Coordinates of C-alpha atoms in Angstrom, one line a residue:
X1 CA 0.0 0.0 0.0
X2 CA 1.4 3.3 -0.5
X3 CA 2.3 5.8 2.3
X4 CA -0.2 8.2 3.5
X5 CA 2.6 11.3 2.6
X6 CA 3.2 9.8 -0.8
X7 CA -0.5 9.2 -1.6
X8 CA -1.9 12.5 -1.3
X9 CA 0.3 14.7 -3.8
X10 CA -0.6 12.5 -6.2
X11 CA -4.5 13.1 -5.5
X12 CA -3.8 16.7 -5.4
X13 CA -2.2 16.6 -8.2
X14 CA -5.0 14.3 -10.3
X15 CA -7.3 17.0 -8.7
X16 CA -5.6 19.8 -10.5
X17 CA -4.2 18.1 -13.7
X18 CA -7.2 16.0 -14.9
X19 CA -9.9 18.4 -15.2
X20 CA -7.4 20.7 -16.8
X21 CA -7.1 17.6 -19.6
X22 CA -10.5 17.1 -19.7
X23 CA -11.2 20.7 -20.3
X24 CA -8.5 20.9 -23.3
X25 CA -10.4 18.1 -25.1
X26 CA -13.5 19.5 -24.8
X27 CA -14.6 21.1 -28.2
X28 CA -13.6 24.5 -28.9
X29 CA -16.0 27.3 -30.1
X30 CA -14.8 30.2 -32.2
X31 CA -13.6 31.3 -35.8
X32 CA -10.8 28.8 -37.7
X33 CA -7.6 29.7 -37.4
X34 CA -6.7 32.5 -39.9
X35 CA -5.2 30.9 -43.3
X36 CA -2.0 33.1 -43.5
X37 CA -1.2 31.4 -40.1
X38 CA -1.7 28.4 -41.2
X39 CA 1.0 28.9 -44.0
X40 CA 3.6 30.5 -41.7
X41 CA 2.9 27.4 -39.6
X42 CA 3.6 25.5 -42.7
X43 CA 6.9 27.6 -44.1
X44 CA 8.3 27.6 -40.3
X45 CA 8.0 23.6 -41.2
X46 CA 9.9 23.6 -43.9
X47 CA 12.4 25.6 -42.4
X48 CA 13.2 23.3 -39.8
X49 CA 13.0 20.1 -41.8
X50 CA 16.3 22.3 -44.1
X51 CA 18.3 22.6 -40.2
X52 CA 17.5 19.7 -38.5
X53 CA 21.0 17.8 -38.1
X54 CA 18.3 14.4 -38.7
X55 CA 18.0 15.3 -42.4
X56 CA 20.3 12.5 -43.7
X57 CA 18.2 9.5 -41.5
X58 CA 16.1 7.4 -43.9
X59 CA 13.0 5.8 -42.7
X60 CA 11.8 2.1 -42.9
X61 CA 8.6 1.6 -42.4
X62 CA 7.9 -1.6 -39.3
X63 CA 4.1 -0.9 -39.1
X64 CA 0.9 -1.7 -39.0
X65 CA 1.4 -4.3 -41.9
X66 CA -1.7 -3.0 -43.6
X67 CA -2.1 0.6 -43.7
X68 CA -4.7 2.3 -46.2
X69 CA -7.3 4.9 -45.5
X70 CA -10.6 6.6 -47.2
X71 CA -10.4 7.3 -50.6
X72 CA -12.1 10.4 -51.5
X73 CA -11.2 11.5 -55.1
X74 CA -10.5 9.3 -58.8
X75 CA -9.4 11.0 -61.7
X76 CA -8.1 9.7 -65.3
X77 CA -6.5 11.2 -67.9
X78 CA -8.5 10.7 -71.1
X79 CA -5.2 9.9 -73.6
X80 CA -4.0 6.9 -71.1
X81 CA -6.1 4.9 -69.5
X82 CA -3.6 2.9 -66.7
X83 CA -3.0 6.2 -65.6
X84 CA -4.7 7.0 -62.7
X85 CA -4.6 9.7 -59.6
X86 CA -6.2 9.2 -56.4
X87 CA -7.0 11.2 -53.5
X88 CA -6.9 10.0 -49.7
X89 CA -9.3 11.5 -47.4
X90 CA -5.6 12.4 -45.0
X91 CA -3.2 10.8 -46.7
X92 CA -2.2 12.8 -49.8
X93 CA -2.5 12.6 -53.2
X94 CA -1.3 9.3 -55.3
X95 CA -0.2 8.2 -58.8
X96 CA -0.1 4.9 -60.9
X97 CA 1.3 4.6 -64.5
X98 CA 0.7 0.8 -65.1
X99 CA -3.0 0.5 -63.7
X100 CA -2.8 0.1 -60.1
X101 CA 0.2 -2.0 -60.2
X102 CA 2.3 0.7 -58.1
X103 CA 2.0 4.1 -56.4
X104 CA 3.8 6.9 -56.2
X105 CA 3.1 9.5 -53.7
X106 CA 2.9 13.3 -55.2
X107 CA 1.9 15.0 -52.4
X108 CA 4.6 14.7 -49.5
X109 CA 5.6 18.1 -49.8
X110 CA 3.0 20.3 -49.7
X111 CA 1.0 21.5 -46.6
X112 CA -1.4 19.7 -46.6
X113 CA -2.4 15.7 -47.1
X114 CA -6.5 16.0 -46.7
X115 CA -7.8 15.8 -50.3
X116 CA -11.1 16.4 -51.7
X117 CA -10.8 16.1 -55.2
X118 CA -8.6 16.0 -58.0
X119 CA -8.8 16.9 -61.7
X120 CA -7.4 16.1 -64.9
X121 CA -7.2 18.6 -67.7
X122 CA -8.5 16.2 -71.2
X123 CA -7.1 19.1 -73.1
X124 CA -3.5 18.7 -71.6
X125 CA -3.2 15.8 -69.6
X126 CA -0.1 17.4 -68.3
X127 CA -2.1 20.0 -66.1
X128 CA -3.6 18.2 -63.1
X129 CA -5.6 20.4 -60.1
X130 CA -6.5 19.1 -56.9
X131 CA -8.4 20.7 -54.0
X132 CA -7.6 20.3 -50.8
X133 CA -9.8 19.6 -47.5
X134 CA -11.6 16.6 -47.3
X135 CA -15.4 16.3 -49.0
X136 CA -16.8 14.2 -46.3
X137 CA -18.2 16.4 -43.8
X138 CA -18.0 14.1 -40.7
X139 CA -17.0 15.8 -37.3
X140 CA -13.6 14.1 -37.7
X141 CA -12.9 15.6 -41.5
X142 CA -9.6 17.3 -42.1
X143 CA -9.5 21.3 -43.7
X144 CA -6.9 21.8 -46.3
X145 CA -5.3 24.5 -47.8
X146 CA -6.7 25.7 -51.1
X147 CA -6.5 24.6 -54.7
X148 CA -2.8 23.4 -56.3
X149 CA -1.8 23.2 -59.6
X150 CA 0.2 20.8 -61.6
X151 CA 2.0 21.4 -65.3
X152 CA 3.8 18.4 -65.5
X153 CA 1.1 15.6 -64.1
X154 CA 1.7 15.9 -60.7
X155 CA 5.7 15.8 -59.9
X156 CA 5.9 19.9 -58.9
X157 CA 3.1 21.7 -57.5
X158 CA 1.8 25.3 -57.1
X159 CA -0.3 26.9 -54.8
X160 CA -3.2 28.7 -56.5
X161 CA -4.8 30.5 -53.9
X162 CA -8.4 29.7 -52.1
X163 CA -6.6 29.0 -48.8
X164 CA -9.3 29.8 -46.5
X165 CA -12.2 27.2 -48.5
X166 CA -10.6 24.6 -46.0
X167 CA -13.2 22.0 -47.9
X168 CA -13.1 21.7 -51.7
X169 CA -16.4 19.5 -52.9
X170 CA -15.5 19.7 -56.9
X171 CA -12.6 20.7 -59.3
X172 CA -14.4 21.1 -62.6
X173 CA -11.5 21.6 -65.6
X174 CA -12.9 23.3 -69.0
X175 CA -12.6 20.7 -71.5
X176 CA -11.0 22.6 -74.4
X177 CA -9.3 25.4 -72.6
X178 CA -7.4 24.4 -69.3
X179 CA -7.2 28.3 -68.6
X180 CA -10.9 28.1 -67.5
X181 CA -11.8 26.1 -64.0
X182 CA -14.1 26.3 -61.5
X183 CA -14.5 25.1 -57.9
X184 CA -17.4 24.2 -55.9
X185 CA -16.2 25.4 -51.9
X186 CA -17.8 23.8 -49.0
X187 CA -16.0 26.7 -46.5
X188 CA -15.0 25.9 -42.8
X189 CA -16.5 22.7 -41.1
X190 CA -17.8 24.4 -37.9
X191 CA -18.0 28.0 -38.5
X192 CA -19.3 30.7 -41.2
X193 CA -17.1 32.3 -43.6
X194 CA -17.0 33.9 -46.9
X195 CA -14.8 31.8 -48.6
X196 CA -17.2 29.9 -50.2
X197 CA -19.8 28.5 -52.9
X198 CA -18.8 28.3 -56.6
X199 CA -15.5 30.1 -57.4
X200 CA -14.2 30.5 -61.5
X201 CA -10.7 31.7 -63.0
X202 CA -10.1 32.0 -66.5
X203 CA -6.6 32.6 -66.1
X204 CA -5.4 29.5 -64.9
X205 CA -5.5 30.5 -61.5
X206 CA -4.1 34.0 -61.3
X207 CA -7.1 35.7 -60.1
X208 CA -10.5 33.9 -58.8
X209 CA -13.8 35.6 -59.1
X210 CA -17.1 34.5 -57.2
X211 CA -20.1 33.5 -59.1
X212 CA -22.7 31.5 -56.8
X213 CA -22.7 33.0 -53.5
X214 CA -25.6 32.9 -50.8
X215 CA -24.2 33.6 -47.5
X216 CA -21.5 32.1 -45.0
X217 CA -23.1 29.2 -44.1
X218 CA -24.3 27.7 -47.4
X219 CA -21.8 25.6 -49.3
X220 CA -21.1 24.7 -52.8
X221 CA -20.7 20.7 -53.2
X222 CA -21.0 19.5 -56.4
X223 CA -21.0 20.8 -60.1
X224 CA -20.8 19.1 -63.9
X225 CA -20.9 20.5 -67.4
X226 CA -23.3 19.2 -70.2
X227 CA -21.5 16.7 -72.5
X228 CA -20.7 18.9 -75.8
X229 CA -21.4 22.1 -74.2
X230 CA -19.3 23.7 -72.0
X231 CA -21.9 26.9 -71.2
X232 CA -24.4 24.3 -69.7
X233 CA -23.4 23.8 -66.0
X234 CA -25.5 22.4 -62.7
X235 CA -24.2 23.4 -59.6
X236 CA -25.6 22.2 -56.1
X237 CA -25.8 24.4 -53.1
X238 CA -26.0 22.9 -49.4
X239 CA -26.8 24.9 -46.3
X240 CA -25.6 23.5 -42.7
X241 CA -26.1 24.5 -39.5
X242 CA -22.4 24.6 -39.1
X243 CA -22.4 23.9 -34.9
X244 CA -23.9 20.4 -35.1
X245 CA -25.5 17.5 -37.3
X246 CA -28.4 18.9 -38.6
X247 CA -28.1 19.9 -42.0
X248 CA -30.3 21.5 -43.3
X249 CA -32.0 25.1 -45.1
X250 CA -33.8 26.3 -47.7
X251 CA -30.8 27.5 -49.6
X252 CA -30.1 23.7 -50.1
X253 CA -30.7 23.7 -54.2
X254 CA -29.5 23.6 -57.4
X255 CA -28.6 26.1 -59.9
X256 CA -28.2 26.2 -63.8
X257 CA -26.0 28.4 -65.8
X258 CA -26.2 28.5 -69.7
X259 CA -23.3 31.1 -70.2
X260 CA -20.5 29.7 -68.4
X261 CA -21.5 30.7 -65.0
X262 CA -22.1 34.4 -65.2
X263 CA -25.4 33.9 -64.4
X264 CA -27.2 31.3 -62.4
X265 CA -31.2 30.2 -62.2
X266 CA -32.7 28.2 -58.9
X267 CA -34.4 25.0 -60.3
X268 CA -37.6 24.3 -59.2
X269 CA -40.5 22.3 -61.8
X270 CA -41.2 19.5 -59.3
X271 CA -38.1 19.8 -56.6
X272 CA -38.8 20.0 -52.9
X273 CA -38.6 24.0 -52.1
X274 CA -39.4 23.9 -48.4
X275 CA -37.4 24.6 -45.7
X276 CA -35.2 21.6 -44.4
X277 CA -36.5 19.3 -47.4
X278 CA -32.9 19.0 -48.5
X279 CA -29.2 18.0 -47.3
X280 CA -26.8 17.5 -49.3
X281 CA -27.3 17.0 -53.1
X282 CA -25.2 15.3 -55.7
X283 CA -26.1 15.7 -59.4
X284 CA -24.8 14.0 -63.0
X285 CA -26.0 14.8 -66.3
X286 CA -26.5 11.6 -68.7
X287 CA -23.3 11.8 -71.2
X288 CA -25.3 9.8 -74.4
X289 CA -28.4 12.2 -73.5
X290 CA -27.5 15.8 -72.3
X291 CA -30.8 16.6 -71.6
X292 CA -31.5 13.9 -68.9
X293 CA -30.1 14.9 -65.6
X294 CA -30.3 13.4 -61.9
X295 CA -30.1 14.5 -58.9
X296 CA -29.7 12.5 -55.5
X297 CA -31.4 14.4 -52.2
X298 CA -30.4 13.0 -49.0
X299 CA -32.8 13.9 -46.4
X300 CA -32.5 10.5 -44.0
X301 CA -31.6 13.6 -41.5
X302 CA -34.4 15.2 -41.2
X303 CA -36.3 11.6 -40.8
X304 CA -34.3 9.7 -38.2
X305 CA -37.4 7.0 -37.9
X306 CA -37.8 6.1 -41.4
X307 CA -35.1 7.5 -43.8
X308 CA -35.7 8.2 -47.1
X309 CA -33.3 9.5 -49.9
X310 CA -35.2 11.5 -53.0
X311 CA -34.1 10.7 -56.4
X312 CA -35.2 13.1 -59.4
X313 CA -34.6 12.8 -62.7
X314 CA -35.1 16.1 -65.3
X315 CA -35.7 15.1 -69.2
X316 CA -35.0 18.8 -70.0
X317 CA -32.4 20.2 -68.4
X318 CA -33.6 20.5 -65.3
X319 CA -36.9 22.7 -66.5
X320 CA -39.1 20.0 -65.2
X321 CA -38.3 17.3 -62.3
X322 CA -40.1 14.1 -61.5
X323 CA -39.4 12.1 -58.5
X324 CA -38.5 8.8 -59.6
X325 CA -37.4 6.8 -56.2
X326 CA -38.1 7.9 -52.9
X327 CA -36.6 4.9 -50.2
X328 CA -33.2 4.7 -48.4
X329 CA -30.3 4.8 -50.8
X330 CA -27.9 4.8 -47.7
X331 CA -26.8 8.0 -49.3
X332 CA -24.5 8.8 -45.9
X333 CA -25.6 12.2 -44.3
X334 CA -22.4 13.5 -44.9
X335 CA -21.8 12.4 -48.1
X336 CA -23.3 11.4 -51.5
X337 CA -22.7 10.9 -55.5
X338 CA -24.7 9.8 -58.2
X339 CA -23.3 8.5 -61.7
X340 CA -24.4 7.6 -65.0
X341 CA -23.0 5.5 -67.0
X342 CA -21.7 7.1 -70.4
X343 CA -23.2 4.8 -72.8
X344 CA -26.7 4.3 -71.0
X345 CA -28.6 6.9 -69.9
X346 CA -30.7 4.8 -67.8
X347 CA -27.7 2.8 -66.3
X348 CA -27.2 4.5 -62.8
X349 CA -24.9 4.6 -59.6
X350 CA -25.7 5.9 -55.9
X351 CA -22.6 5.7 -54.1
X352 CA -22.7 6.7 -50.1
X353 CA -22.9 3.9 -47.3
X354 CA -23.8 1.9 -49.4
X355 CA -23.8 1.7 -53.1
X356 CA -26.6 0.4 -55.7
X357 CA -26.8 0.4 -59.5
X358 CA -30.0 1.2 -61.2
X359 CA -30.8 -0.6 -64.9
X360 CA -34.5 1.6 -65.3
X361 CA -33.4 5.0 -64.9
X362 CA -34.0 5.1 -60.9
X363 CA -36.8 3.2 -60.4
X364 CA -35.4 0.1 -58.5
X365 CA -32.0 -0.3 -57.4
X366 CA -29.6 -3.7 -56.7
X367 CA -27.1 -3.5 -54.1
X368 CA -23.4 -3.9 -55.6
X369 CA -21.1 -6.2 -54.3
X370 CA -19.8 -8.9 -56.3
X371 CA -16.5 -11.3 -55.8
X372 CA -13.0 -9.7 -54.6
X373 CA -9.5 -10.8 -55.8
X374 CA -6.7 -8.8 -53.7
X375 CA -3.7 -7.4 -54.8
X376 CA -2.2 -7.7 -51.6
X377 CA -2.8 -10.1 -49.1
X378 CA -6.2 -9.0 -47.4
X379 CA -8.9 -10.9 -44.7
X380 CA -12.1 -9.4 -46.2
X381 CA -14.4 -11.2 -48.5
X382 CA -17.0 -8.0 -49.1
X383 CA -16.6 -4.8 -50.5
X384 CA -16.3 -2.1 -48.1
X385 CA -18.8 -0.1 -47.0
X386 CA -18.8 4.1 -47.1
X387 CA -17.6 4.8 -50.9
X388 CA -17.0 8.1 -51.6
X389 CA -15.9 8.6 -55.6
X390 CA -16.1 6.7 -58.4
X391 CA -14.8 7.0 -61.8
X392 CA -16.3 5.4 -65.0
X393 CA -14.5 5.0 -67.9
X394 CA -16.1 6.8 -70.8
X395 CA -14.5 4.8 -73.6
X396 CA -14.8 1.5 -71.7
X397 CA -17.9 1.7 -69.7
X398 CA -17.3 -1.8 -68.2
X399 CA -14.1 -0.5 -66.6
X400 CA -15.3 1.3 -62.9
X401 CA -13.1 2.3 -60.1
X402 CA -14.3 3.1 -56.6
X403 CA -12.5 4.7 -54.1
X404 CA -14.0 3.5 -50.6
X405 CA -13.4 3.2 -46.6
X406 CA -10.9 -0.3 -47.7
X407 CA -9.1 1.7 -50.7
X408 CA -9.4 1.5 -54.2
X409 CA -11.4 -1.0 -56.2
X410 CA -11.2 -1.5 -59.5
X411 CA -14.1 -3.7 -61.9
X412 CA -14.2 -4.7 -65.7
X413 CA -17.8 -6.1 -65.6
X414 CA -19.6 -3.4 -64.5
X415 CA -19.0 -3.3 -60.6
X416 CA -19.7 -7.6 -60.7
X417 CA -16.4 -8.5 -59.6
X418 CA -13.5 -6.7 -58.1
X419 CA -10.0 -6.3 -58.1
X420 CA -8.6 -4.5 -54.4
X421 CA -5.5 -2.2 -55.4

């Protein structure tokens, strides 16, 4: 038993040093720290990684044997197609030559490893962009540090500015003129700012205006371009109570521009217009039938007993919607994506907790899953729940890649069978 005189400094001491722990990890309230000190943070970094006398030591890896993380962005240059770049949730940005074979890391030196998507330029598949922050907005999801810009597919990198978005849901690259790109900004996780909703340059990133703004709490997550015509662009707007999980606001909608994004029309013709009838909303447009377009609501928040996900599908560019599926998709809450498959206009993907595949335009979904050959040696038998991009192909349909909780998956039958990179 321990002395009397020894015993009770250390129970003064708990007294005093536990609540003064428990009081540091409580959550703390108040603005985001400023982005110019959050790059002084990151050049103070670099200057001591230059003077450390440890520079020379080289480090070997002795664990966890299998390390991986959430996958969050896919992208594919259009000229090759084993090329592929992929995007961790906190673990930087990645590159393969020779299909998935091997890796190389890109982003090791830059200040920041939480990505939220990446880009290829189908111009110049030289020019790669990738914004930072991750898109899934759980509690636990890391901020970044702008938008970066590659001329050389992804060995240097430049900073183009947009620091203070923290959360980048899309990186949208003009298809004929790489100058031209736009960036949907989700803003700060748990507090209002300016710095965000739908951002454009058409100087490569030299200067930024802002075209689709409604306040500091109401967030740009997705946007795509019409097939053939570059003016045509949807863009999908999501308002949060930024303090806890309830999503939710009438400024939840989506927008159509036919002149590039100079000017922007709410969509209405059938969509829900209420207050709180939306979170967050992803949106495709058909690529073998321009005029289709559908769009995913996830509203399982507002309807904890029975959760239901709204699926609309426009047959005129959004002018008129009908609803086409209203059950539980598993969409996510804090995350959601809907694809179409390029050669089928009624072939569709929901990707969220769960993912399903739709043969009848929306009507009735199968859950995918399908057989799993590893690359490395692996325990699991099923694919992975919680994907968060995928990436079809558009000259080889068959050929799908999803990016999930477990990593990346690749299929060549139309997500019936995997292959775990």
């Amino acid at each position: 038993m321990m002395p009397k005189q020894i015993l009770i400094p250390f129970v003064l001491l708990g007294l005093f040093v536990f609540p003064c722990w428990s009081q540091q990890e409580r959550p703390r309230s108040g603005p985001a720290t400023d982005a110019r000190a959050r790059w002084q943070s990151w050049k103070l970094h670099r200057e001591m990684k230059e003077a450390t006398p440890f520079s020379a030591l080289n480090w070997q890896l002795v664990g966890p044997e299998m390390c991986g993380g959430r996958i969050e962005s896919i992208a594919c240059p259009a000229n090759s197609p084993s090329t592929i770049y992929v995007g961790a949730g906190s673990g930087g940005l990645w590159k393969t030559v020779n299909n998935g074979i091997s890796w190389r890391p890109l982003f090791d030196d830059q200040p920041t490893q939480a990505i939220g998507d990446v880009a290829v330029s189908q111009s110049n598949p030289q020019i790669v962009w990738v914004g930072t922050g991750e898109v899934l907005m759980a509690r636990s999801s890391l901020a970044g540090m702008g938008v970066f810009k590659s001329q050389d597919g992804g060995n240097t990198w430049k900073a183009m500015g947009l620091a203070d978005t923290h959360h980048i849901g899309r990186v949208l690259i003009h298809p004929q003129n790489p100058e031209i790109v736009y960036v949907a900004a989700i803003g700060h996780r748990h507090s209002g700012n300016e710095n965000r909703g739908l951002f454009k340059t058409e100087d490569g990133g030299s200067s930024w205006k802002k075209c689709l703004y409604h306040g500091n709490n109401v967030s740009a997550i997705d946007i795509v371009m019409e097939p053939g015509d570059p003016q045509t662009l949807y863009v999908t707007t999501w308002q949060r109570d930024l303090k806890g999980q309830k999503h939710e606001g009438g400024q939840s909608a989506i927008y159509r521009s036919r002149d590039g994004g100079e000017n922007w029309t709410r969509l209405g013709g059938g969509l829900p217009t209420s207050q709180g009838s939306s979170g967050r909303i992803a949106i495709d447009v058909a690529p073998s039938e321009p005029r289709r377009v559908y769009a995913l609501l996830d509203n399982a928040v507002f309807e904890k007993e029975k959760p239901r996900d709204l699926l609309f599908r426009s047959e005129d560019r959004g002018q008129h919607w009908t609803l086409v599926n209203e059950g539980d998709l598993k969409t996510g809450w804090d995350w959601c994506e809907i694809r179409v498959s390029p050669d089928n206009p009624r072939e569709i993907y929901s990707i969220g907790q769960k993912s399903f595949r739709s043969l009848d335009g929306g009507r009735s979904f199968e859950e995918i899953g399908g057989g799993i050959v590893h690359l490395h040696e692996h325990g699991s038998r099923m694919l992975p729940l919680d994907t968060h991009s995928m990436w079809i192909d558009p000259r080889n349909p068959d050929r799908v890649l999803f990016g999930n909780d477990g990593g990346l998956y690749l299929s060549y039958d139309r997500c019936r069978n995997w292959l775990h990179l």
